[in-house]
């Protein structure tokens, strides 16, 4: 993707995909909520709480579904293009709108009054019992305990404002250190680390186009670069170079039980939309990068991790590719949806993967369908046809 396309794409954020800490992955380039408004009405609301709710977006609203039966429990009108990510507890989902981050009580099927206002709400990261929000339009970082959302009031948490606003990401570690990206609206260069008092204690400016975040076993944090990946672990940064001069890793998925990060991999800086067939496996212990060719392309909403650390990629062949992260070997392919192609516009719907526990949820916009797959057996548990085609897909995820 060329520079002008990257600038045009500075309007969105990441999708949280995996069972554990993952950056929620962005599109081929910078992405953030655009065009939403704060006017909404709850309709078709059921009288009982939804168990393990899922939330899917459509053009102008949200669907809330039961996580087991996939039964449509409620429809919430919310005009515009909205994005969804787990808030980090058993009840809530963070919705990105044009006014900022809003908190949805998915269990009770209602938008709350909790809001983090700011232009271009970006990445939502869950890690070590904390949720971190990065607002691209202001550079503001907000960290809070998701358990506090159940009180119905905006949690009192840590705040930090980047030196300059940019499409960034941040993650708070278990010891209170904050890793946050460095950059401007025109150029992103790396990351810094702050102590609990927001005092800078480390930085690295060797990560051009820094984008996306994921955490691996032992709190190794990966930040994607246009020439590899930057790892922060045990107080120090380490750069792992890509095998190509331009080898962009922009979206990653991590697992608490694996030292290996799963990432995308693109090699054409001039492509309007590159449809890569290779993914990257980054060993955060050995500091090595391996490429695996799937033979089919995928999108930024295709990456996830299974309960045992399996690397999951939803391919355009309609199958869920299950990869052993330690060896790079393809363990199996699980057919889920029909063949598809990634659209040029990152905001357009395409099959999307969301993983929770032993279940992979996959949307099929072309058929207005949503499927649940048992990762252990490879069999579909349930499927549903919805009134309208969905775009993003997420749900409640606690304990990360």
Tab-separated table of C-alpha atoms in Angstrom:
chain	number	residue	atom	x	y	z
A	1	UNK	CA	0.000	0.000	0.000
A	2	UNK	CA	1.458	3.361	-0.991
A	3	UNK	CA	1.959	6.307	1.317
A	4	UNK	CA	-1.109	8.214	0.161
A	5	UNK	CA	-3.293	5.178	0.744
A	6	UNK	CA	-1.825	4.755	4.210
A	7	UNK	CA	-2.685	8.360	5.056
A	8	UNK	CA	-6.232	7.944	3.760
A	9	UNK	CA	-6.592	4.877	5.940
A	10	UNK	CA	-5.735	6.696	9.169
A	11	UNK	CA	-9.260	6.203	10.389
A	12	UNK	CA	-9.496	3.023	12.371
A	13	UNK	CA	-8.309	0.541	14.899
A	14	UNK	CA	-7.662	-2.979	15.867
A	15	UNK	CA	-9.832	-5.921	16.282
A	16	UNK	CA	-9.305	-8.071	19.310
A	17	UNK	CA	-9.181	-11.622	18.054
A	18	UNK	CA	-7.652	-14.072	20.397
A	19	UNK	CA	-8.350	-15.843	23.657
A	20	UNK	CA	-5.621	-13.910	25.427
A	21	UNK	CA	-4.011	-10.530	25.026
A	22	UNK	CA	-4.142	-9.484	21.413
A	23	UNK	CA	-4.125	-6.330	19.713
A	24	UNK	CA	-6.895	-6.129	18.077
A	25	UNK	CA	-5.991	-6.104	14.537
A	26	UNK	CA	-6.349	-3.235	12.137
A	27	UNK	CA	-6.864	-3.213	8.437
A	28	UNK	CA	-4.076	-3.315	5.935
A	29	UNK	CA	-3.205	0.088	7.338
A	30	UNK	CA	-4.249	2.575	9.987
A	31	UNK	CA	-7.891	2.326	10.918
A	32	UNK	CA	-10.272	4.005	13.367
A	33	UNK	CA	-13.991	4.474	13.899
A	34	UNK	CA	-15.522	6.919	11.478
A	35	UNK	CA	-18.985	8.235	10.738
A	36	UNK	CA	-20.808	7.011	13.852
A	37	UNK	CA	-23.104	9.193	15.900
A	38	UNK	CA	-24.030	8.999	19.556
A	39	UNK	CA	-27.799	8.737	18.949
A	40	UNK	CA	-29.062	5.235	19.588
A	41	UNK	CA	-32.160	3.326	20.551
A	42	UNK	CA	-32.366	-0.146	21.961
A	43	UNK	CA	-34.922	-2.299	20.199
A	44	UNK	CA	-35.978	-5.940	20.244
A	45	UNK	CA	-34.477	-6.243	23.715
A	46	UNK	CA	-35.075	-9.519	25.468
A	47	UNK	CA	-36.274	-9.630	29.051
A	48	UNK	CA	-33.466	-11.813	30.319
A	49	UNK	CA	-29.705	-11.428	30.408
A	50	UNK	CA	-27.721	-12.972	27.567
A	51	UNK	CA	-25.226	-15.704	28.390
A	52	UNK	CA	-21.691	-15.126	27.079
A	53	UNK	CA	-22.918	-12.504	24.614
A	54	UNK	CA	-21.482	-11.860	21.197
A	55	UNK	CA	-21.717	-8.468	19.520
A	56	UNK	CA	-21.736	-8.006	15.751
A	57	UNK	CA	-21.883	-4.692	13.925
A	58	UNK	CA	-23.934	-3.851	10.864
A	59	UNK	CA	-24.369	-0.613	8.977
A	60	UNK	CA	-26.092	1.549	11.582
A	61	UNK	CA	-26.278	-0.706	14.580
A	62	UNK	CA	-25.294	-3.646	16.740
A	63	UNK	CA	-26.609	-7.176	17.108
A	64	UNK	CA	-26.314	-8.909	20.480
A	65	UNK	CA	-26.437	-12.689	20.356
A	66	UNK	CA	-26.399	-15.533	22.836
A	67	UNK	CA	-22.929	-17.053	22.789
A	68	UNK	CA	-24.158	-20.644	22.858
A	69	UNK	CA	-27.274	-20.734	20.712
A	70	UNK	CA	-26.371	-17.700	18.542
A	71	UNK	CA	-29.953	-16.567	19.036
A	72	UNK	CA	-30.423	-12.878	18.288
A	73	UNK	CA	-31.267	-11.304	21.638
A	74	UNK	CA	-31.311	-7.598	20.805
A	75	UNK	CA	-30.729	-4.998	18.127
A	76	UNK	CA	-29.308	-1.615	19.105
A	77	UNK	CA	-29.521	1.266	16.652
A	78	UNK	CA	-26.244	3.163	16.442
A	79	UNK	CA	-25.845	5.069	13.172
A	80	UNK	CA	-22.537	5.076	11.361
A	81	UNK	CA	-19.537	2.783	11.191
A	82	UNK	CA	-18.870	1.276	14.613
A	83	UNK	CA	-16.164	-1.064	15.892
A	84	UNK	CA	-16.278	-3.523	18.794
A	85	UNK	CA	-13.735	-5.062	21.180
A	86	UNK	CA	-13.971	-7.007	24.457
A	87	UNK	CA	-13.873	-4.708	27.488
A	88	UNK	CA	-12.206	-7.376	29.624
A	89	UNK	CA	-15.001	-8.595	31.903
A	90	UNK	CA	-17.972	-10.960	31.659
A	91	UNK	CA	-20.530	-8.341	30.636
A	92	UNK	CA	-19.122	-5.455	28.622
A	93	UNK	CA	-17.879	-4.636	25.137
A	94	UNK	CA	-16.150	-1.428	24.047
A	95	UNK	CA	-17.773	0.241	21.036
A	96	UNK	CA	-15.752	2.739	18.998
A	97	UNK	CA	-17.877	5.549	17.560
A	98	UNK	CA	-17.054	8.937	16.058
A	99	UNK	CA	-17.361	10.548	19.495
A	100	UNK	CA	-15.021	8.141	21.270
A	101	UNK	CA	-15.092	4.824	23.098
A	102	UNK	CA	-18.483	3.825	24.514
A	103	UNK	CA	-19.163	0.935	26.853
A	104	UNK	CA	-21.935	-1.527	26.023
A	105	UNK	CA	-23.398	-3.828	28.669
A	106	UNK	CA	-23.829	-6.745	26.310
A	107	UNK	CA	-25.274	-9.024	28.980
A	108	UNK	CA	-28.086	-6.575	29.734
A	109	UNK	CA	-28.258	-5.416	26.098
A	110	UNK	CA	-27.880	-1.709	26.746
A	111	UNK	CA	-25.377	1.051	26.091
A	112	UNK	CA	-24.124	2.528	29.353
A	113	UNK	CA	-23.264	6.138	30.150
A	114	UNK	CA	-19.579	5.253	30.383
A	115	UNK	CA	-17.667	6.972	27.623
A	116	UNK	CA	-14.098	8.000	26.842
A	117	UNK	CA	-14.593	10.879	24.448
A	118	UNK	CA	-12.090	11.778	21.746
A	119	UNK	CA	-11.635	11.791	17.992
A	120	UNK	CA	-10.588	8.588	16.230
A	121	UNK	CA	-10.797	6.007	19.017
A	122	UNK	CA	-8.142	3.432	18.232
A	123	UNK	CA	-6.776	0.241	19.736
A	124	UNK	CA	-8.297	-1.552	22.716
A	125	UNK	CA	-5.861	-3.852	24.544
A	126	UNK	CA	-6.606	-6.267	27.387
A	127	UNK	CA	-3.725	-7.528	29.499
A	128	UNK	CA	-2.951	-8.461	33.120
A	129	UNK	CA	-6.396	-7.486	34.363
A	130	UNK	CA	-6.268	-4.035	32.789
A	131	UNK	CA	-7.820	-2.573	29.644
A	132	UNK	CA	-5.960	0.141	27.751
A	133	UNK	CA	-7.564	2.521	25.245
A	134	UNK	CA	-5.613	4.625	22.738
A	135	UNK	CA	-7.370	7.614	21.164
A	136	UNK	CA	-5.632	8.394	17.879
A	137	UNK	CA	-6.998	11.917	17.469
A	138	UNK	CA	-5.614	13.131	20.792
A	139	UNK	CA	-2.845	10.668	21.653
A	140	UNK	CA	-4.558	10.024	24.980
A	141	UNK	CA	-4.163	6.690	26.741
A	142	UNK	CA	-6.698	5.507	29.321
A	143	UNK	CA	-6.117	2.438	31.503
A	144	UNK	CA	-8.783	0.964	33.755
A	145	UNK	CA	-9.797	-2.142	35.672
A	146	UNK	CA	-12.647	-3.714	33.655
A	147	UNK	CA	-14.121	-5.218	36.830
A	148	UNK	CA	-15.038	-1.662	37.839
A	149	UNK	CA	-17.418	-1.344	34.883
A	150	UNK	CA	-20.032	-3.371	36.761
A	151	UNK	CA	-20.530	-0.430	39.140
A	152	UNK	CA	-22.102	1.523	36.297
A	153	UNK	CA	-19.718	4.439	36.601
A	154	UNK	CA	-16.653	5.408	34.619
A	155	UNK	CA	-13.666	3.710	36.286
A	156	UNK	CA	-10.996	5.924	37.781
A	157	UNK	CA	-7.793	4.862	36.090
A	158	UNK	CA	-4.446	5.844	34.750
A	159	UNK	CA	-4.115	8.418	31.968
A	160	UNK	CA	-1.235	9.438	29.743
A	161	UNK	CA	-1.053	11.691	26.700
A	162	UNK	CA	1.457	11.034	23.930
A	163	UNK	CA	3.777	13.852	22.892
A	164	UNK	CA	1.918	13.981	19.570
A	165	UNK	CA	-1.327	12.452	18.401
A	166	UNK	CA	-0.944	9.465	16.095
A	167	UNK	CA	-2.476	6.114	15.224
A	168	UNK	CA	-0.986	4.227	18.146
A	169	UNK	CA	-1.382	1.546	20.747
A	170	UNK	CA	-0.469	1.059	24.405
A	171	UNK	CA	-0.396	-1.785	26.900
A	172	UNK	CA	0.034	-1.758	30.676
A	173	UNK	CA	2.089	-4.642	32.053
A	174	UNK	CA	1.515	-6.530	35.296
A	175	UNK	CA	4.154	-4.465	37.131
A	176	UNK	CA	2.538	-1.163	36.134
A	177	UNK	CA	4.908	-0.265	33.312
A	178	UNK	CA	3.212	1.224	30.255
A	179	UNK	CA	4.445	0.479	26.736
A	180	UNK	CA	3.183	3.081	24.267
A	181	UNK	CA	3.982	3.919	20.651
A	182	UNK	CA	5.886	6.957	19.383
A	183	UNK	CA	4.968	8.986	16.342
A	184	UNK	CA	3.061	11.765	14.644
A	185	UNK	CA	0.113	11.776	12.265
A	186	UNK	CA	2.622	11.572	9.391
A	187	UNK	CA	5.201	9.150	10.747
A	188	UNK	CA	5.373	6.477	13.443
A	189	UNK	CA	8.831	5.419	14.606
A	190	UNK	CA	8.822	3.172	17.664
A	191	UNK	CA	7.815	2.932	21.306
A	192	UNK	CA	8.660	4.044	24.818
A	193	UNK	CA	8.151	2.585	28.283
A	194	UNK	CA	6.871	4.539	31.288
A	195	UNK	CA	7.028	3.620	34.954
A	196	UNK	CA	3.981	3.814	37.227
A	197	UNK	CA	4.469	7.586	37.545
A	198	UNK	CA	4.541	8.014	33.737
A	199	UNK	CA	8.280	8.683	33.785
A	200	UNK	CA	10.073	7.440	30.684
A	201	UNK	CA	12.488	4.613	31.426
A	202	UNK	CA	13.156	3.170	27.953
A	203	UNK	CA	12.583	3.890	24.278
A	204	UNK	CA	13.329	2.475	20.845
A	205	UNK	CA	12.982	4.405	17.588
A	206	UNK	CA	13.878	1.530	15.255
A	207	UNK	CA	10.368	0.452	14.289
A	208	UNK	CA	9.173	2.363	11.218
A	209	UNK	CA	5.419	2.420	10.760
A	210	UNK	CA	4.873	0.827	14.181
A	211	UNK	CA	1.426	-0.738	14.258
A	212	UNK	CA	-0.401	-3.281	16.365
A	213	UNK	CA	0.429	-5.101	19.569
A	214	UNK	CA	0.245	-8.568	21.041
A	215	UNK	CA	1.577	-10.174	24.209
A	216	UNK	CA	3.087	-13.638	24.402
A	217	UNK	CA	3.952	-15.936	27.289
A	218	UNK	CA	6.051	-14.269	30.027
A	219	UNK	CA	4.798	-10.820	28.996
A	220	UNK	CA	6.860	-10.463	25.862
A	221	UNK	CA	5.177	-7.639	23.954
A	222	UNK	CA	5.440	-7.448	20.179
A	223	UNK	CA	4.950	-4.260	18.158
A	224	UNK	CA	4.734	-4.576	14.380
A	225	UNK	CA	7.121	-2.659	12.098
A	226	UNK	CA	7.486	-2.200	8.343
A	227	UNK	CA	10.738	-4.164	8.509
A	228	UNK	CA	10.025	-6.774	11.178
A	229	UNK	CA	8.861	-6.639	14.766
A	230	UNK	CA	9.973	-4.929	17.986
A	231	UNK	CA	9.907	-7.008	21.188
A	232	UNK	CA	9.832	-5.541	24.702
A	233	UNK	CA	10.602	-7.985	27.486
A	234	UNK	CA	12.264	-7.801	30.903
A	235	UNK	CA	13.096	-4.117	30.631
A	236	UNK	CA	14.650	-4.097	27.171
A	237	UNK	CA	13.737	-3.770	23.510
A	238	UNK	CA	14.912	-6.231	20.848
A	239	UNK	CA	14.347	-5.778	17.120
A	240	UNK	CA	13.725	-8.850	14.969
A	241	UNK	CA	14.331	-7.981	11.330
A	242	UNK	CA	12.132	-9.212	8.519
A	243	UNK	CA	13.822	-11.304	5.780
A	244	UNK	CA	12.715	-8.673	3.223
A	245	UNK	CA	13.713	-4.992	3.118
A	246	UNK	CA	10.003	-4.209	3.385
A	247	UNK	CA	8.419	-6.924	5.486
A	248	UNK	CA	5.472	-5.359	7.263
A	249	UNK	CA	3.886	-6.916	10.310
A	250	UNK	CA	0.901	-4.790	11.289
A	251	UNK	CA	-1.530	-7.151	12.990
A	252	UNK	CA	-0.689	-9.763	15.587
A	253	UNK	CA	-2.355	-12.315	17.849
A	254	UNK	CA	-0.797	-13.566	21.069
A	255	UNK	CA	-1.404	-16.275	23.635
A	256	UNK	CA	-0.566	-16.476	27.331
A	257	UNK	CA	0.502	-20.110	26.885
A	258	UNK	CA	2.854	-19.637	23.915
A	259	UNK	CA	6.052	-17.609	23.434
A	260	UNK	CA	5.208	-17.421	19.721
A	261	UNK	CA	3.304	-14.480	18.261
A	262	UNK	CA	1.221	-14.813	15.100
A	263	UNK	CA	1.433	-11.920	12.676
A	264	UNK	CA	0.483	-10.980	9.151
A	265	UNK	CA	3.239	-10.320	6.590
A	266	UNK	CA	3.253	-7.947	3.614
A	267	UNK	CA	6.071	-7.156	1.196
A	268	UNK	CA	4.694	-4.628	-1.314
A	269	UNK	CA	4.763	-1.029	-0.020
A	270	UNK	CA	3.160	0.262	-3.225
A	271	UNK	CA	0.166	-2.083	-3.332
A	272	UNK	CA	-3.262	-0.491	-3.037
A	273	UNK	CA	-4.287	-3.675	-1.267
A	274	UNK	CA	-1.847	-6.523	-0.860
A	275	UNK	CA	-3.485	-9.896	-0.387
A	276	UNK	CA	-0.684	-11.842	1.319
A	277	UNK	CA	-0.540	-15.615	1.520
A	278	UNK	CA	2.209	-15.799	4.149
A	279	UNK	CA	1.905	-15.253	7.889
A	280	UNK	CA	4.703	-14.683	10.393
A	281	UNK	CA	5.473	-16.658	13.534
A	282	UNK	CA	7.679	-14.687	15.919
A	283	UNK	CA	9.540	-16.608	18.635
A	284	UNK	CA	9.902	-14.077	21.458
A	285	UNK	CA	12.300	-16.346	23.383
A	286	UNK	CA	14.707	-17.185	20.562
A	287	UNK	CA	14.097	-13.821	18.868
A	288	UNK	CA	13.520	-15.467	15.499
A	289	UNK	CA	10.922	-14.970	12.779
A	290	UNK	CA	9.494	-17.764	10.622
A	291	UNK	CA	7.232	-17.345	7.581
A	292	UNK	CA	4.488	-19.847	6.738
A	293	UNK	CA	2.824	-19.869	3.319
A	294	UNK	CA	-0.852	-20.782	3.539
A	295	UNK	CA	-1.347	-20.946	-0.195
A	296	UNK	CA	-4.366	-18.647	0.145
A	297	UNK	CA	-4.786	-15.047	1.240
A	298	UNK	CA	-6.454	-13.691	4.369
A	299	UNK	CA	-7.409	-10.324	5.892
A	300	UNK	CA	-6.675	-8.293	8.995
A	301	UNK	CA	-9.730	-9.853	10.646
A	302	UNK	CA	-8.450	-13.389	10.059
A	303	UNK	CA	-5.941	-13.900	12.891
A	304	UNK	CA	-6.637	-15.623	16.208
A	305	UNK	CA	-5.276	-18.011	18.805
A	306	UNK	CA	-6.753	-21.212	20.168
A	307	UNK	CA	-6.908	-22.329	23.819
A	308	UNK	CA	-3.638	-24.280	23.498
A	309	UNK	CA	-1.833	-21.489	21.692
A	310	UNK	CA	-2.709	-22.733	18.211
A	311	UNK	CA	-2.232	-20.148	15.486
A	312	UNK	CA	-5.521	-19.652	13.623
A	313	UNK	CA	-5.936	-17.979	10.249
A	314	UNK	CA	-9.229	-17.662	8.398
A	315	UNK	CA	-8.307	-18.028	4.729
A	316	UNK	CA	-10.104	-16.805	1.644
A	317	UNK	CA	-10.685	-20.465	0.793
A	318	UNK	CA	-13.287	-20.402	3.567
A	319	UNK	CA	-11.275	-22.626	5.900
A	320	UNK	CA	-9.815	-22.008	9.324
A	321	UNK	CA	-6.130	-22.903	9.056
A	322	UNK	CA	-4.786	-24.335	12.327
A	323	UNK	CA	-0.997	-24.006	12.630
A	324	UNK	CA	1.397	-25.394	15.237
A	325	UNK	CA	3.224	-22.210	16.268
A	326	UNK	CA	6.347	-24.090	17.379
A	327	UNK	CA	6.938	-25.880	14.081
A	328	UNK	CA	4.937	-23.872	11.569
A	329	UNK	CA	3.259	-27.093	10.480
A	330	UNK	CA	-0.343	-26.968	9.279
A	331	UNK	CA	-2.229	-29.196	11.708
A	332	UNK	CA	-5.604	-29.104	9.985
A	333	UNK	CA	-8.004	-27.037	7.925
A	334	UNK	CA	-11.551	-26.581	9.137
A	335	UNK	CA	-14.072	-25.618	6.411
A	336	UNK	CA	-16.363	-22.906	7.785
A	337	UNK	CA	-17.621	-20.518	5.084
A	338	UNK	CA	-17.621	-20.207	1.313
A	339	UNK	CA	-14.719	-18.787	-0.684
A	340	UNK	CA	-14.325	-15.009	-0.421
A	341	UNK	CA	-12.069	-12.129	-1.416
A	342	UNK	CA	-10.891	-9.229	0.715
A	343	UNK	CA	-12.553	-5.975	-0.451
A	344	UNK	CA	-10.422	-2.935	-1.294
A	345	UNK	CA	-12.091	-0.747	1.335
A	346	UNK	CA	-11.112	-1.896	4.846
A	347	UNK	CA	-14.496	-0.789	6.195
A	348	UNK	CA	-16.360	-3.178	3.903
A	349	UNK	CA	-17.543	-6.435	5.415
A	350	UNK	CA	-15.640	-9.667	4.994
A	351	UNK	CA	-15.653	-12.972	6.938
A	352	UNK	CA	-14.331	-12.245	10.423
A	353	UNK	CA	-12.854	-14.453	13.146
A	354	UNK	CA	-13.433	-14.093	16.888
A	355	UNK	CA	-12.090	-16.745	19.260
A	356	UNK	CA	-13.236	-17.388	22.814
A	357	UNK	CA	-12.141	-20.460	24.717
A	358	UNK	CA	-12.536	-23.571	22.578
A	359	UNK	CA	-14.957	-21.914	20.169
A	360	UNK	CA	-14.188	-19.988	16.990
A	361	UNK	CA	-16.948	-17.685	15.795
A	362	UNK	CA	-16.888	-16.806	12.100
A	363	UNK	CA	-19.155	-14.401	10.260
A	364	UNK	CA	-20.244	-14.897	6.652
A	365	UNK	CA	-21.574	-11.516	5.459
A	366	UNK	CA	-22.462	-12.757	1.985
A	367	UNK	CA	-25.037	-15.082	3.493
A	368	UNK	CA	-25.905	-12.880	6.503
A	369	UNK	CA	-24.701	-15.816	8.586
A	370	UNK	CA	-22.706	-16.457	11.740
A	371	UNK	CA	-21.153	-19.791	12.688
A	372	UNK	CA	-19.711	-21.310	15.869
A	373	UNK	CA	-17.011	-23.978	15.483
A	374	UNK	CA	-15.579	-26.324	18.124
A	375	UNK	CA	-11.809	-26.044	17.741
A	376	UNK	CA	-11.243	-29.438	19.348
A	377	UNK	CA	-13.498	-31.436	17.015
A	378	UNK	CA	-13.492	-29.108	14.021
A	379	UNK	CA	-17.263	-29.365	13.812
A	380	UNK	CA	-19.832	-26.586	13.633
A	381	UNK	CA	-21.762	-26.206	16.870
A	382	UNK	CA	-24.388	-23.838	15.559
A	383	UNK	CA	-25.185	-21.352	12.812
A	384	UNK	CA	-27.638	-18.495	12.475
A	385	UNK	CA	-28.950	-16.260	9.709
A	386	UNK	CA	-29.315	-12.621	10.726
A	387	UNK	CA	-31.568	-9.877	9.302
A	388	UNK	CA	-28.603	-7.997	7.834
A	389	UNK	CA	-24.995	-8.688	6.893
A	390	UNK	CA	-22.557	-8.068	9.729
A	391	UNK	CA	-19.120	-6.464	9.665
A	392	UNK	CA	-17.130	-6.647	12.906
A	393	UNK	CA	-17.538	-9.418	15.454
A	394	UNK	CA	-16.564	-9.538	19.135
A	395	UNK	CA	-17.891	-10.495	22.531
A	396	UNK	CA	-17.275	-10.520	26.250
A	397	UNK	CA	-13.928	-11.982	27.330
A	398	UNK	CA	-12.956	-11.981	31.002
A	399	UNK	CA	-9.786	-12.849	32.829
A	400	UNK	CA	-7.130	-11.338	30.561
